[in-house]
Short mmCIF file of C-alpha atoms and ligand atoms in Angstrom, two decimals:
data_model
loop_
_atom_site.label_atom_id
_atom_site.label_comp_id
_atom_site.label_asym_id
_atom_site.label_seq_id
_atom_site.Cartn_x
_atom_site.Cartn_y
_atom_site.Cartn_z
CA UNK A 1008 -14.93 41.10 -22.50
CA UNK A 1009 -15.58 43.12 -25.65
CA UNK A 1010 -11.85 43.43 -26.41
CA UNK A 1011 -11.25 39.70 -25.88
CA UNK A 1012 -14.15 38.84 -28.16
CA UNK A 1013 -12.94 41.24 -30.84
CA UNK A 1014 -9.36 39.89 -30.66
CA UNK A 1015 -9.88 36.13 -30.31
CA UNK A 1016 -13.59 35.36 -30.81
CA UNK A 1017 -13.83 34.13 -27.23
CA UNK A 1018 -13.64 35.69 -23.78
CA UNK A 1019 -13.18 34.55 -20.20
CA UNK A 1020 -14.26 37.05 -17.53
CA UNK A 1021 -14.43 36.89 -13.72
CA UNK A 1022 -16.47 38.74 -11.10
CA UNK A 1023 -19.37 39.07 -13.52
CA UNK A 1024 -22.22 39.58 -11.05
CA UNK A 1025 -22.45 41.39 -7.70
CA UNK A 1026 -22.05 38.91 -4.82
CA UNK A 1027 -25.70 39.11 -3.73
CA UNK A 1028 -26.98 38.41 -7.25
CA UNK A 1029 -24.59 35.49 -7.65
CA UNK A 1030 -25.73 34.04 -4.34
CA UNK A 1031 -29.41 34.34 -5.26
CA UNK A 1032 -28.69 32.69 -8.61
CA UNK A 1033 -26.89 29.79 -6.94
CA UNK A 1034 -29.90 29.22 -4.68
CA UNK A 1035 -32.25 29.48 -7.64
CA UNK A 1036 -30.21 26.97 -9.66
CA UNK A 1037 -30.23 24.41 -6.85
CA UNK A 1038 -33.97 24.83 -6.34
CA UNK A 1039 -34.90 24.70 -10.03
CA UNK A 1040 -32.66 21.71 -10.72
CA UNK A 1041 -33.95 19.82 -7.69
CA UNK A 1042 -37.55 20.31 -8.84
CA UNK A 1043 -37.41 20.20 -12.63
CA UNK A 1044 -34.11 18.85 -13.99
CA UNK A 1045 -34.30 16.46 -16.93
CA UNK A 1046 -31.55 14.62 -18.78
CA UNK A 1047 -30.19 16.87 -21.54
CA UNK A 1048 -30.43 15.74 -25.14
CA UNK A 1049 -28.52 16.43 -28.32
CA UNK A 1050 -29.83 17.78 -31.61
CA UNK A 1051 -33.05 19.61 -32.39
CA UNK A 1052 -36.53 18.60 -33.45
CA UNK A 1053 -36.57 15.21 -35.18
CA UNK A 1054 -32.80 14.92 -34.59
CA UNK A 1055 -33.26 15.20 -30.83
CA UNK A 1056 -32.12 12.25 -28.80
CA UNK A 1057 -30.84 11.29 -25.37
CA UNK A 1058 -27.38 9.80 -25.51
CA UNK A 1059 -25.49 9.34 -22.25
CA UNK A 1060 -22.34 8.44 -24.19
CA UNK A 1061 -22.28 12.07 -25.43
CA UNK A 1062 -23.60 14.14 -22.53
CA UNK A 1063 -24.66 13.40 -18.98
CA UNK A 1064 -25.82 16.72 -17.57
CA UNK A 1065 -29.32 17.39 -16.27
CA UNK A 1066 -30.90 20.68 -17.26
CA UNK A 1067 -33.78 23.06 -16.68
CA UNK A 1068 -34.45 26.09 -18.88
CA UNK A 1069 -34.43 29.55 -17.31
CA UNK A 1070 -37.86 31.14 -17.22
CA UNK A 1071 -38.32 34.92 -17.00
CA UNK A 1072 -41.40 34.32 -14.83
CA UNK A 1073 -39.09 33.08 -12.05
CA UNK A 1074 -37.38 35.91 -10.13
CA UNK A 1075 -33.99 34.18 -9.85
CA UNK A 1076 -33.88 33.43 -13.57
CA UNK A 1077 -35.22 36.87 -14.47
CA UNK A 1078 -32.31 38.78 -12.96
CA UNK A 1079 -29.81 36.72 -14.95
CA UNK A 1080 -31.82 37.07 -18.16
CA UNK A 1081 -32.01 40.84 -17.58
CA UNK A 1082 -28.23 40.95 -17.19
CA UNK A 1083 -27.80 39.03 -20.43
CA UNK A 1084 -30.24 41.33 -22.24
CA UNK A 1085 -28.07 44.33 -21.33
CA UNK A 1086 -25.03 42.39 -22.51
CA UNK A 1087 -26.80 41.62 -25.81
CA UNK A 1088 -27.39 45.31 -26.42
CA UNK A 1089 -23.75 46.16 -25.64
CA UNK A 1090 -22.46 43.41 -27.92
CA UNK A 1091 -24.65 44.66 -30.75
CA UNK A 1092 -23.57 48.27 -30.24
CA UNK A 1093 -19.86 47.57 -29.97
CA UNK A 1094 -19.30 44.47 -32.10
CA UNK A 1095 -22.23 44.72 -34.54
CA UNK A 1096 -23.17 41.11 -33.90
CA UNK A 1097 -26.88 41.57 -34.66
CA UNK A 1098 -27.93 39.25 -31.85
CA UNK A 1099 -31.70 39.17 -31.35
CA UNK A 1100 -32.55 36.67 -28.65
CA UNK A 1101 -31.14 34.63 -25.79
CA UNK A 1102 -32.02 31.31 -24.21
CA UNK A 1103 -30.28 29.53 -21.36
CA UNK A 1104 -30.50 26.48 -19.12
CA UNK A 1105 -29.17 25.59 -15.71
CA UNK A 1106 -27.04 22.47 -15.97
CA UNK A 1107 -25.93 20.06 -13.28
CA UNK A 1108 -23.16 17.57 -13.93
CA UNK A 1109 -23.02 14.92 -11.22
CA UNK A 1110 -19.64 13.66 -10.12
CA UNK A 1111 -18.11 11.80 -13.11
CA UNK A 1112 -20.49 13.31 -15.68
CA UNK A 1113 -19.14 14.77 -18.93
CA UNK A 1114 -20.12 16.33 -22.24
CA UNK A 1115 -18.01 15.07 -25.14
CA UNK A 1116 -16.45 17.37 -27.70
CA UNK A 1117 -19.14 19.18 -29.71
CA UNK A 1118 -20.15 22.39 -31.46
CA UNK A 1119 -23.12 24.37 -30.14
CA UNK A 1120 -24.41 25.48 -33.53
CA UNK A 1121 -26.31 22.77 -35.36
CA UNK A 1122 -26.41 22.85 -39.12
CA UNK A 1123 -29.87 24.02 -40.12
CA UNK A 1124 -30.50 24.78 -36.47
CA UNK A 1125 -31.79 27.85 -34.73
CA UNK A 1126 -29.03 30.37 -35.52
CA UNK A 1127 -26.94 30.12 -32.39
CA UNK A 1128 -24.18 32.70 -32.84
CA UNK A 1129 -22.61 33.30 -29.43
CA UNK A 1130 -22.41 30.73 -26.63
CA UNK A 1131 -22.17 31.76 -22.99
CA UNK A 1132 -21.39 29.64 -19.94
CA UNK A 1133 -21.65 31.06 -16.44
CA UNK A 1134 -20.33 29.05 -13.52
CA UNK A 1135 -21.85 28.73 -10.06
CA UNK A 1136 -19.30 26.62 -8.16
CA UNK A 1137 -17.70 28.02 -5.01
CA UNK A 1138 -14.35 26.70 -3.78
CA UNK A 1139 -13.45 24.70 -6.88
CA UNK A 1140 -10.05 23.08 -6.34
CA UNK A 1141 -7.41 22.48 -9.04
CA UNK A 1142 -7.66 18.67 -8.61
CA UNK A 1143 -11.48 18.63 -8.92
CA UNK A 1144 -11.47 18.46 -12.74
CA UNK A 1145 -14.62 19.52 -14.57
CA UNK A 1146 -12.81 21.99 -16.81
CA UNK A 1147 -14.25 23.30 -20.05
CA UNK A 1148 -11.76 22.45 -22.79
CA UNK A 1149 -11.99 24.73 -25.81
CA UNK A 1150 -10.39 23.83 -29.14
CA UNK A 1151 -9.49 25.67 -32.29
CA UNK A 1152 -11.67 25.05 -35.29
CA UNK A 1153 -9.54 21.97 -36.14
CA UNK A 1154 -10.89 20.28 -33.01
CA UNK A 1155 -7.35 19.31 -31.94
CA UNK A 1156 -5.47 22.36 -30.64
CA UNK A 1157 -6.58 23.40 -27.15
CA UNK A 1158 -7.08 27.17 -26.89
CA UNK A 1159 -8.34 27.32 -23.29
CA UNK A 1160 -8.87 25.08 -20.27
CA UNK A 1161 -11.40 26.82 -18.05
CA UNK A 1162 -11.97 26.02 -14.38
CA UNK A 1163 -15.73 26.30 -13.65
CA UNK A 1164 -15.35 28.82 -10.82
CA UNK A 1165 -18.30 30.76 -9.44
CA UNK A 1166 -18.90 34.14 -11.08
CA UNK A 1167 -16.83 33.33 -14.18
CA UNK A 1168 -18.29 33.62 -17.68
CA UNK A 1169 -16.98 32.19 -20.93
CA UNK A 1170 -18.27 33.45 -24.27
CA UNK A 1171 -17.37 32.11 -27.71
CA UNK A 1172 -18.62 32.06 -31.28
CA UNK A 1173 -20.88 29.01 -31.39
CA UNK A 1174 -19.79 27.81 -34.83
CA UNK A 1175 -16.05 28.30 -34.29
CA UNK A 1176 -15.04 26.45 -31.15
CA UNK A 1177 -15.45 22.72 -30.52
CA UNK A 1178 -15.45 22.21 -26.75
CA UNK A 1179 -16.01 19.57 -24.09
CA UNK A 1180 -16.74 19.29 -20.38
CA UNK A 1181 -14.34 17.03 -18.49
CA UNK A 1182 -15.64 14.88 -15.63
CA UNK A 1183 -15.24 16.26 -12.11
CA UNK A 1184 -15.12 14.68 -8.69
CA UNK A 1185 -18.07 16.72 -7.40
CA UNK A 1186 -21.31 18.23 -8.68
CA UNK A 1187 -20.71 20.99 -11.23
CA UNK A 1188 -23.29 23.73 -11.82
CA UNK A 1189 -23.44 26.13 -14.75
CA UNK A 1190 -25.78 28.18 -16.88
CA UNK A 1191 -25.23 27.50 -20.58
CA UNK A 1192 -26.85 29.98 -22.92
CA UNK A 1193 -26.95 31.10 -26.53
CA UNK A 1194 -27.53 34.36 -28.31
CA UNK A 1195 -29.18 33.86 -31.66
CA UNK A 1196 -28.53 36.03 -34.70
CA UNK A 1197 -29.52 36.23 -38.33
C1 OGA B 1595 -23.12 23.12 -23.30
C2 OGA B 1595 -21.71 23.24 -22.85
C3 OGA B 1595 -20.10 23.89 -21.17
C4 OGA B 1595 -19.88 24.01 -19.70
O1 OGA B 1595 -24.03 23.05 -22.45
O2 OGA B 1595 -23.34 23.09 -24.53
O3 OGA B 1595 -20.86 23.08 -23.67
O4 OGA B 1595 -18.75 24.36 -19.34
N1 OGA B 1595 -21.43 23.56 -21.55
O5 OGA B 1595 -20.79 23.75 -18.91
MN1 MN B 1596 -21.60 23.36 -25.67
#
């Protein structure tokens, strides 16, 4: 992961969590989303709005007080320390939400770092979907800075994580033919 990030400013890694931790996280995601999911918005503060022509996922923020969320947040805290030690990224915090895309739902091409926003430096997406088939769709399409050239098309397979510099890579979520679960998160830096 570190080498990929150093070489290309993004990384795609598999088998991220032990099977038992992945399984617990999948259960936690289903439970949290069933109880608390809300339509996701775009923009921050006064810019915030709900726009189903841009994104159609439903989200709930991870909360360290919940055991399922806490184990993932602890994993990401260790990762933050490693990234700072090895890549000098100066990352100081992390926030993440579970996201559920219903069949047909999408998130149009966007950047994760808002101008004048809260210093999102490194985006992470962790996938929770077992048995994802090639014809199911739902890929994450990542583009070069120009927003035209595709650099990666990522199948949202369980236990896979994608990381990328938030200000560098426009990306979009293609519609799928089944529910698609992920945890999108962001490390903030100075
Ligand atoms: C996001 C996002 C990508 C994905 O939530 O900002 O781009 O693959 N998610 O779920
Ligand atoms: Mn995004």
